[in-house]
């Protein structure tokens, strides 16, 4: 899939078997066998993602943080999410997270994460720390995951955003 004016890139060869691992608060690539997908989602206090087919909120400092954490690696996502990221961001568009290979970093907005649950290595949640109306919520069993790290940071549209990294 292509977006006019936006180049899509394929993930680098050899991505199979790689996983994002939180080390000293920075997501770094390490060798890992088996499942290995990192899912990134932005949610409100109720787990909401969308309302009436629109994202609940956006924050340019949050987008910058995601790009900083990805460190130039390809972000997989559906076409709806691509508009959040600046021109030149290495993006691979997919019809769903099920298309993303092992080793992928997938930004979730208007997609069902159930297809990715079996290959999920890490879940990175960014919390808006507010309640918004929503009709689409994150359905992963976060309560059964292990919280590895939680960090608050300032946003642009929100005074405080929270990043949480979970291991299923």
mmCIF file with all atom_site columns, C-alpha atoms in Angstrom:
data_model
loop_
_atom_site.group_PDB
_atom_site.id
_atom_site.type_symbol
_atom_site.label_atom_id
_atom_site.label_alt_id
_atom_site.label_comp_id
_atom_site.label_asym_id
_atom_site.label_entity_id
_atom_site.label_seq_id
_atom_site.pdbx_PDB_ins_code
_atom_site.Cartn_x
_atom_site.Cartn_y
_atom_site.Cartn_z
_atom_site.occupancy
_atom_site.B_iso_or_equiv
_atom_site.pdbx_formal_charge
_atom_site.auth_seq_id
_atom_site.auth_comp_id
_atom_site.auth_asym_id
_atom_site.auth_atom_id
_atom_site.pdbx_PDB_model_num
ATOM 1   C CA . UNK A 1 1   ? 0.000   0.000   0.000  1.00 0.00 ? 1   UNK A CA 1
ATOM 2   C CA . UNK A 1 2   ? 1.284   3.474   -0.706 1.00 0.00 ? 2   UNK A CA 1
ATOM 3   C CA . UNK A 1 3   ? 0.440   6.956   0.397  1.00 0.00 ? 3   UNK A CA 1
ATOM 4   C CA . UNK A 1 4   ? 1.013   9.734   -2.149 1.00 0.00 ? 4   UNK A CA 1
ATOM 5   C CA . UNK A 1 5   ? 4.181   11.638  -1.280 1.00 0.00 ? 5   UNK A CA 1
ATOM 6   C CA . UNK A 1 6   ? 5.293   9.020   1.260  1.00 0.00 ? 6   UNK A CA 1
ATOM 7   C CA . UNK A 1 7   ? 7.847   6.348   0.545  1.00 0.00 ? 7   UNK A CA 1
ATOM 8   C CA . UNK A 1 8   ? 7.292   3.007   2.214  1.00 0.00 ? 8   UNK A CA 1
ATOM 9   C CA . UNK A 1 9   ? 10.277  0.846   2.996  1.00 0.00 ? 9   UNK A CA 1
ATOM 10  C CA . UNK A 1 10  ? 10.669  -2.823  3.652  1.00 0.00 ? 10  UNK A CA 1
ATOM 11  C CA . UNK A 1 11  ? 12.210  -3.971  6.924  1.00 0.00 ? 11  UNK A CA 1
ATOM 12  C CA . UNK A 1 12  ? 15.896  -4.746  6.746  1.00 0.00 ? 12  UNK A CA 1
ATOM 13  C CA . UNK A 1 13  ? 16.908  -8.283  5.856  1.00 0.00 ? 13  UNK A CA 1
ATOM 14  C CA . UNK A 1 14  ? 17.598  -10.434 8.871  1.00 0.00 ? 14  UNK A CA 1
ATOM 15  C CA . UNK A 1 15  ? 14.821  -8.920  10.986 1.00 0.00 ? 15  UNK A CA 1
ATOM 16  C CA . UNK A 1 16  ? 13.530  -12.398 11.804 1.00 0.00 ? 16  UNK A CA 1
ATOM 17  C CA . UNK A 1 17  ? 14.583  -13.418 15.293 1.00 0.00 ? 17  UNK A CA 1
ATOM 18  C CA . UNK A 1 18  ? 15.114  -9.883  16.579 1.00 0.00 ? 18  UNK A CA 1
ATOM 19  C CA . UNK A 1 19  ? 13.132  -8.298  19.373 1.00 0.00 ? 19  UNK A CA 1
ATOM 20  C CA . UNK A 1 20  ? 12.947  -4.961  21.131 1.00 0.00 ? 20  UNK A CA 1
ATOM 21  C CA . UNK A 1 21  ? 14.018  -5.336  24.755 1.00 0.00 ? 21  UNK A CA 1
ATOM 22  C CA . UNK A 1 22  ? 13.929  -2.554  27.353 1.00 0.00 ? 22  UNK A CA 1
ATOM 23  C CA . UNK A 1 23  ? 17.476  -1.904  28.524 1.00 0.00 ? 23  UNK A CA 1
ATOM 24  C CA . UNK A 1 24  ? 18.242  1.119   30.702 1.00 0.00 ? 24  UNK A CA 1
ATOM 25  C CA . UNK A 1 25  ? 14.992  2.716   29.554 1.00 0.00 ? 25  UNK A CA 1
ATOM 26  C CA . UNK A 1 26  ? 15.939  2.501   25.871 1.00 0.00 ? 26  UNK A CA 1
ATOM 27  C CA . UNK A 1 27  ? 14.473  -0.004  23.447 1.00 0.00 ? 27  UNK A CA 1
ATOM 28  C CA . UNK A 1 28  ? 17.368  -1.852  21.859 1.00 0.00 ? 28  UNK A CA 1
ATOM 29  C CA . UNK A 1 29  ? 17.559  -4.746  19.411 1.00 0.00 ? 29  UNK A CA 1
ATOM 30  C CA . UNK A 1 30  ? 18.740  -8.078  20.785 1.00 0.00 ? 30  UNK A CA 1
ATOM 31  C CA . UNK A 1 31  ? 18.833  -11.564 19.322 1.00 0.00 ? 31  UNK A CA 1
ATOM 32  C CA . UNK A 1 32  ? 15.732  -13.514 20.270 1.00 0.00 ? 32  UNK A CA 1
ATOM 33  C CA . UNK A 1 33  ? 14.162  -16.681 18.962 1.00 0.00 ? 33  UNK A CA 1
ATOM 34  C CA . UNK A 1 34  ? 10.476  -17.385 18.410 1.00 0.00 ? 34  UNK A CA 1
ATOM 35  C CA . UNK A 1 35  ? 7.884   -14.653 18.725 1.00 0.00 ? 35  UNK A CA 1
ATOM 36  C CA . UNK A 1 36  ? 9.172   -11.130 18.519 1.00 0.00 ? 36  UNK A CA 1
ATOM 37  C CA . UNK A 1 37  ? 6.762   -8.279  17.803 1.00 0.00 ? 37  UNK A CA 1
ATOM 38  C CA . UNK A 1 38  ? 6.633   -4.997  19.659 1.00 0.00 ? 38  UNK A CA 1
ATOM 39  C CA . UNK A 1 39  ? 3.171   -3.466  19.683 1.00 0.00 ? 39  UNK A CA 1
ATOM 40  C CA . UNK A 1 40  ? 2.816   0.265   20.432 1.00 0.00 ? 40  UNK A CA 1
ATOM 41  C CA . UNK A 1 41  ? -0.563  1.770   21.312 1.00 0.00 ? 41  UNK A CA 1
ATOM 42  C CA . UNK A 1 42  ? -1.844  5.066   22.746 1.00 0.00 ? 42  UNK A CA 1
ATOM 43  C CA . UNK A 1 43  ? -4.766  4.673   25.145 1.00 0.00 ? 43  UNK A CA 1
ATOM 44  C CA . UNK A 1 44  ? -6.836  6.687   27.603 1.00 0.00 ? 44  UNK A CA 1
ATOM 45  C CA . UNK A 1 45  ? -7.601  5.682   31.201 1.00 0.00 ? 45  UNK A CA 1
ATOM 46  C CA . UNK A 1 46  ? -10.318 3.295   29.997 1.00 0.00 ? 46  UNK A CA 1
ATOM 47  C CA . UNK A 1 47  ? -8.148  1.635   27.354 1.00 0.00 ? 47  UNK A CA 1
ATOM 48  C CA . UNK A 1 48  ? -9.836  3.683   24.620 1.00 0.00 ? 48  UNK A CA 1
ATOM 49  C CA . UNK A 1 49  ? -8.123  4.082   21.259 1.00 0.00 ? 49  UNK A CA 1
ATOM 50  C CA . UNK A 1 50  ? -10.761 5.482   18.872 1.00 0.00 ? 50  UNK A CA 1
ATOM 51  C CA . UNK A 1 51  ? -14.069 7.325   18.935 1.00 0.00 ? 51  UNK A CA 1
ATOM 52  C CA . UNK A 1 52  ? -16.290 7.303   15.850 1.00 0.00 ? 52  UNK A CA 1
ATOM 53  C CA . UNK A 1 53  ? -13.404 6.162   13.613 1.00 0.00 ? 53  UNK A CA 1
ATOM 54  C CA . UNK A 1 54  ? -11.064 8.919   14.883 1.00 0.00 ? 54  UNK A CA 1
ATOM 55  C CA . UNK A 1 55  ? -8.080  8.754   17.209 1.00 0.00 ? 55  UNK A CA 1
ATOM 56  C CA . UNK A 1 56  ? -8.767  10.122  20.676 1.00 0.00 ? 56  UNK A CA 1
ATOM 57  C CA . UNK A 1 57  ? -5.853  12.500  20.686 1.00 0.00 ? 57  UNK A CA 1
ATOM 58  C CA . UNK A 1 58  ? -2.460  13.208  19.188 1.00 0.00 ? 58  UNK A CA 1
ATOM 59  C CA . UNK A 1 59  ? 0.662   14.735  20.636 1.00 0.00 ? 59  UNK A CA 1
ATOM 60  C CA . UNK A 1 60  ? 3.687   15.729  18.589 1.00 0.00 ? 60  UNK A CA 1
ATOM 61  C CA . UNK A 1 61  ? 6.116   15.158  21.467 1.00 0.00 ? 61  UNK A CA 1
ATOM 62  C CA . UNK A 1 62  ? 4.768   11.631  21.853 1.00 0.00 ? 62  UNK A CA 1
ATOM 63  C CA . UNK A 1 63  ? 5.283   10.984  18.143 1.00 0.00 ? 63  UNK A CA 1
ATOM 64  C CA . UNK A 1 64  ? 8.847   12.292  18.460 1.00 0.00 ? 64  UNK A CA 1
ATOM 65  C CA . UNK A 1 65  ? 9.435   9.983   21.428 1.00 0.00 ? 65  UNK A CA 1
ATOM 66  C CA . UNK A 1 66  ? 8.226   6.930   19.493 1.00 0.00 ? 66  UNK A CA 1
ATOM 67  C CA . UNK A 1 67  ? 10.597  7.815   16.648 1.00 0.00 ? 67  UNK A CA 1
ATOM 68  C CA . UNK A 1 68  ? 13.456  8.341   19.101 1.00 0.00 ? 68  UNK A CA 1
ATOM 69  C CA . UNK A 1 69  ? 12.814  4.914   20.634 1.00 0.00 ? 69  UNK A CA 1
ATOM 70  C CA . UNK A 1 70  ? 12.605  3.263   17.204 1.00 0.00 ? 70  UNK A CA 1
ATOM 71  C CA . UNK A 1 71  ? 15.999  4.759   16.299 1.00 0.00 ? 71  UNK A CA 1
ATOM 72  C CA . UNK A 1 72  ? 15.433  4.741   12.553 1.00 0.00 ? 72  UNK A CA 1
ATOM 73  C CA . UNK A 1 73  ? 13.928  1.271   12.357 1.00 0.00 ? 73  UNK A CA 1
ATOM 74  C CA . UNK A 1 74  ? 10.844  0.641   10.268 1.00 0.00 ? 74  UNK A CA 1
ATOM 75  C CA . UNK A 1 75  ? 7.472   1.219   11.909 1.00 0.00 ? 75  UNK A CA 1
ATOM 76  C CA . UNK A 1 76  ? 4.672   -1.018  10.662 1.00 0.00 ? 76  UNK A CA 1
ATOM 77  C CA . UNK A 1 77  ? 1.135   0.406   10.723 1.00 0.00 ? 77  UNK A CA 1
ATOM 78  C CA . UNK A 1 78  ? -2.129  0.732   8.875  1.00 0.00 ? 78  UNK A CA 1
ATOM 79  C CA . UNK A 1 79  ? -2.510  3.657   6.422  1.00 0.00 ? 79  UNK A CA 1
ATOM 80  C CA . UNK A 1 80  ? -4.665  5.651   8.884  1.00 0.00 ? 80  UNK A CA 1
ATOM 81  C CA . UNK A 1 81  ? -1.734  6.023   11.299 1.00 0.00 ? 81  UNK A CA 1
ATOM 82  C CA . UNK A 1 82  ? 0.892   7.101   8.756  1.00 0.00 ? 82  UNK A CA 1
ATOM 83  C CA . UNK A 1 83  ? -0.286  10.735  8.795  1.00 0.00 ? 83  UNK A CA 1
ATOM 84  C CA . UNK A 1 84  ? 0.945   11.076  12.399 1.00 0.00 ? 84  UNK A CA 1
ATOM 85  C CA . UNK A 1 85  ? 4.566   10.647  11.416 1.00 0.00 ? 85  UNK A CA 1
ATOM 86  C CA . UNK A 1 86  ? 6.745   13.149  9.557  1.00 0.00 ? 86  UNK A CA 1
ATOM 87  C CA . UNK A 1 87  ? 7.828   12.752  5.973  1.00 0.00 ? 87  UNK A CA 1
ATOM 88  C CA . UNK A 1 88  ? 10.858  10.485  5.713  1.00 0.00 ? 88  UNK A CA 1
ATOM 89  C CA . UNK A 1 89  ? 9.877   8.215   8.597  1.00 0.00 ? 89  UNK A CA 1
ATOM 90  C CA . UNK A 1 90  ? 10.620  4.601   7.625  1.00 0.00 ? 90  UNK A CA 1
ATOM 91  C CA . UNK A 1 91  ? 7.104   3.166   7.455  1.00 0.00 ? 91  UNK A CA 1
ATOM 92  C CA . UNK A 1 92  ? 5.781   -0.128  6.163  1.00 0.00 ? 92  UNK A CA 1
ATOM 93  C CA . UNK A 1 93  ? 2.020   -0.098  5.586  1.00 0.00 ? 93  UNK A CA 1
ATOM 94  C CA . UNK A 1 94  ? 0.029   -3.231  6.325  1.00 0.00 ? 94  UNK A CA 1
ATOM 95  C CA . UNK A 1 95  ? -3.633  -4.234  6.162  1.00 0.00 ? 95  UNK A CA 1
ATOM 96  C CA . UNK A 1 96  ? -3.384  -5.538  9.743  1.00 0.00 ? 96  UNK A CA 1
ATOM 97  C CA . UNK A 1 97  ? -0.862  -6.331  12.448 1.00 0.00 ? 97  UNK A CA 1
ATOM 98  C CA . UNK A 1 98  ? -1.090  -9.979  11.378 1.00 0.00 ? 98  UNK A CA 1
ATOM 99  C CA . UNK A 1 99  ? 0.989   -9.043  8.302  1.00 0.00 ? 99  UNK A CA 1
ATOM 100 C CA . UNK A 1 100 ? 3.892   -7.723  10.352 1.00 0.00 ? 100 UNK A CA 1
ATOM 101 C CA . UNK A 1 101 ? 6.728   -10.254 10.610 1.00 0.00 ? 101 UNK A CA 1
ATOM 102 C CA . UNK A 1 102 ? 8.596   -11.388 13.680 1.00 0.00 ? 102 UNK A CA 1
ATOM 103 C CA . UNK A 1 103 ? 10.881  -8.561  14.731 1.00 0.00 ? 103 UNK A CA 1
ATOM 104 C CA . UNK A 1 104 ? 8.456   -5.838  13.654 1.00 0.00 ? 104 UNK A CA 1
ATOM 105 C CA . UNK A 1 105 ? 7.663   -2.677  15.558 1.00 0.00 ? 105 UNK A CA 1
ATOM 106 C CA . UNK A 1 106 ? 3.919   -2.148  14.995 1.00 0.00 ? 106 UNK A CA 1
ATOM 107 C CA . UNK A 1 107 ? 2.021   1.061   15.818 1.00 0.00 ? 107 UNK A CA 1
ATOM 108 C CA . UNK A 1 108 ? -1.604  0.143   16.563 1.00 0.00 ? 108 UNK A CA 1
ATOM 109 C CA . UNK A 1 109 ? -4.573  2.492   16.165 1.00 0.00 ? 109 UNK A CA 1
ATOM 110 C CA . UNK A 1 110 ? -7.406  1.225   13.998 1.00 0.00 ? 110 UNK A CA 1
ATOM 111 C CA . UNK A 1 111 ? -6.582  -2.465  14.086 1.00 0.00 ? 111 UNK A CA 1
ATOM 112 C CA . UNK A 1 112 ? -7.395  -5.486  16.239 1.00 0.00 ? 112 UNK A CA 1
ATOM 113 C CA . UNK A 1 113 ? -4.336  -6.701  18.167 1.00 0.00 ? 113 UNK A CA 1
ATOM 114 C CA . UNK A 1 114 ? -5.668  -10.262 18.662 1.00 0.00 ? 114 UNK A CA 1
ATOM 115 C CA . UNK A 1 115 ? -3.862  -11.432 15.530 1.00 0.00 ? 115 UNK A CA 1
ATOM 116 C CA . UNK A 1 116 ? -0.558  -10.238 16.985 1.00 0.00 ? 116 UNK A CA 1
ATOM 117 C CA . UNK A 1 117 ? -1.048  -11.592 20.505 1.00 0.00 ? 117 UNK A CA 1
ATOM 118 C CA . UNK A 1 118 ? 0.645   -14.925 19.785 1.00 0.00 ? 118 UNK A CA 1
ATOM 119 C CA . UNK A 1 119 ? 3.809   -13.284 18.470 1.00 0.00 ? 119 UNK A CA 1
ATOM 120 C CA . UNK A 1 120 ? 3.845   -10.396 20.927 1.00 0.00 ? 120 UNK A CA 1
ATOM 121 C CA . UNK A 1 121 ? 7.188   -9.962  22.666 1.00 0.00 ? 121 UNK A CA 1
ATOM 122 C CA . UNK A 1 122 ? 6.567   -6.544  24.206 1.00 0.00 ? 122 UNK A CA 1
ATOM 123 C CA . UNK A 1 123 ? 3.673   -4.110  24.526 1.00 0.00 ? 123 UNK A CA 1
ATOM 124 C CA . UNK A 1 124 ? 4.510   -0.417  24.779 1.00 0.00 ? 124 UNK A CA 1
ATOM 125 C CA . UNK A 1 125 ? 1.565   1.660   25.970 1.00 0.00 ? 125 UNK A CA 1
ATOM 126 C CA . UNK A 1 126 ? 1.409   5.434   25.956 1.00 0.00 ? 126 UNK A CA 1
ATOM 127 C CA . UNK A 1 127 ? -1.313  6.647   28.282 1.00 0.00 ? 127 UNK A CA 1
ATOM 128 C CA . UNK A 1 128 ? -3.075  9.981   27.841 1.00 0.00 ? 128 UNK A CA 1
ATOM 129 C CA . UNK A 1 129 ? -3.948  9.997   31.571 1.00 0.00 ? 129 UNK A CA 1
ATOM 130 C CA . UNK A 1 130 ? -7.431  11.296  30.759 1.00 0.00 ? 130 UNK A CA 1
ATOM 131 C CA . UNK A 1 131 ? -10.793 9.779   29.962 1.00 0.00 ? 131 UNK A CA 1
ATOM 132 C CA . UNK A 1 132 ? -12.180 10.356  26.499 1.00 0.00 ? 132 UNK A CA 1
ATOM 133 C CA . UNK A 1 133 ? -15.325 8.969   24.889 1.00 0.00 ? 133 UNK A CA 1
ATOM 134 C CA . UNK A 1 134 ? -14.330 5.857   22.938 1.00 0.00 ? 134 UNK A CA 1
ATOM 135 C CA . UNK A 1 135 ? -15.943 3.038   21.056 1.00 0.00 ? 135 UNK A CA 1
ATOM 136 C CA . UNK A 1 136 ? -12.758 1.074   20.283 1.00 0.00 ? 136 UNK A CA 1
ATOM 137 C CA . UNK A 1 137 ? -10.639 -0.159  23.176 1.00 0.00 ? 137 UNK A CA 1
ATOM 138 C CA . UNK A 1 138 ? -7.450  -2.144  23.539 1.00 0.00 ? 138 UNK A CA 1
ATOM 139 C CA . UNK A 1 139 ? -8.565  -5.724  24.177 1.00 0.00 ? 139 UNK A CA 1
ATOM 140 C CA . UNK A 1 140 ? -5.288  -7.372  25.173 1.00 0.00 ? 140 UNK A CA 1
ATOM 141 C CA . UNK A 1 141 ? -5.203  -8.914  28.686 1.00 0.00 ? 141 UNK A CA 1
ATOM 142 C CA . UNK A 1 142 ? -2.809  -6.301  30.107 1.00 0.00 ? 142 UNK A CA 1
ATOM 143 C CA . UNK A 1 143 ? -3.614  -7.407  33.668 1.00 0.00 ? 143 UNK A CA 1
ATOM 144 C CA . UNK A 1 144 ? -1.911  -10.740 33.004 1.00 0.00 ? 144 UNK A CA 1
ATOM 145 C CA . UNK A 1 145 ? 1.254   -9.111  31.560 1.00 0.00 ? 145 UNK A CA 1
ATOM 146 C CA . UNK A 1 146 ? 4.335   -8.148  33.558 1.00 0.00 ? 146 UNK A CA 1
ATOM 147 C CA . UNK A 1 147 ? 4.989   -4.415  33.822 1.00 0.00 ? 147 UNK A CA 1
ATOM 148 C CA . UNK A 1 148 ? 8.698   -3.929  33.142 1.00 0.00 ? 148 UNK A CA 1
ATOM 149 C CA . UNK A 1 149 ? 8.929   -0.156  33.233 1.00 0.00 ? 149 UNK A CA 1
ATOM 150 C CA . UNK A 1 150 ? 6.778   2.931   33.720 1.00 0.00 ? 150 UNK A CA 1
ATOM 151 C CA . UNK A 1 151 ? 7.962   6.462   32.992 1.00 0.00 ? 151 UNK A CA 1
ATOM 152 C CA . UNK A 1 152 ? 6.163   9.802   32.920 1.00 0.00 ? 152 UNK A CA 1
ATOM 153 C CA . UNK A 1 153 ? 7.228   12.525  30.521 1.00 0.00 ? 153 UNK A CA 1
ATOM 154 C CA . UNK A 1 154 ? 5.851   15.874  29.357 1.00 0.00 ? 154 UNK A CA 1
ATOM 155 C CA . UNK A 1 155 ? 3.709   16.004  26.252 1.00 0.00 ? 155 UNK A CA 1
ATOM 156 C CA . UNK A 1 156 ? 2.721   18.938  24.075 1.00 0.00 ? 156 UNK A CA 1
ATOM 157 C CA . UNK A 1 157 ? -1.061  18.638  24.302 1.00 0.00 ? 157 UNK A CA 1
ATOM 158 C CA . UNK A 1 158 ? -0.970  16.926  27.718 1.00 0.00 ? 158 UNK A CA 1
ATOM 159 C CA . UNK A 1 159 ? 1.103   18.039  30.705 1.00 0.00 ? 159 UNK A CA 1
ATOM 160 C CA . UNK A 1 160 ? 2.046   14.435  31.562 1.00 0.00 ? 160 UNK A CA 1
ATOM 161 C CA . UNK A 1 161 ? 2.015   11.284  29.436 1.00 0.00 ? 161 UNK A CA 1
ATOM 162 C CA . UNK A 1 162 ? 2.950   7.830   30.702 1.00 0.00 ? 162 UNK A CA 1
ATOM 163 C CA . UNK A 1 163 ? 4.975   5.179   28.882 1.00 0.00 ? 163 UNK A CA 1
ATOM 164 C CA . UNK A 1 164 ? 4.574   1.589   30.096 1.00 0.00 ? 164 UNK A CA 1
ATOM 165 C CA . UNK A 1 165 ? 6.450   -1.436  28.779 1.00 0.00 ? 165 UNK A CA 1
ATOM 166 C CA . UNK A 1 166 ? 4.909   -4.869  29.345 1.00 0.00 ? 166 UNK A CA 1
ATOM 167 C CA . UNK A 1 167 ? 6.032   -8.432  28.735 1.00 0.00 ? 167 UNK A CA 1
ATOM 168 C CA . UNK A 1 168 ? 3.204   -10.888 27.953 1.00 0.00 ? 168 UNK A CA 1
#
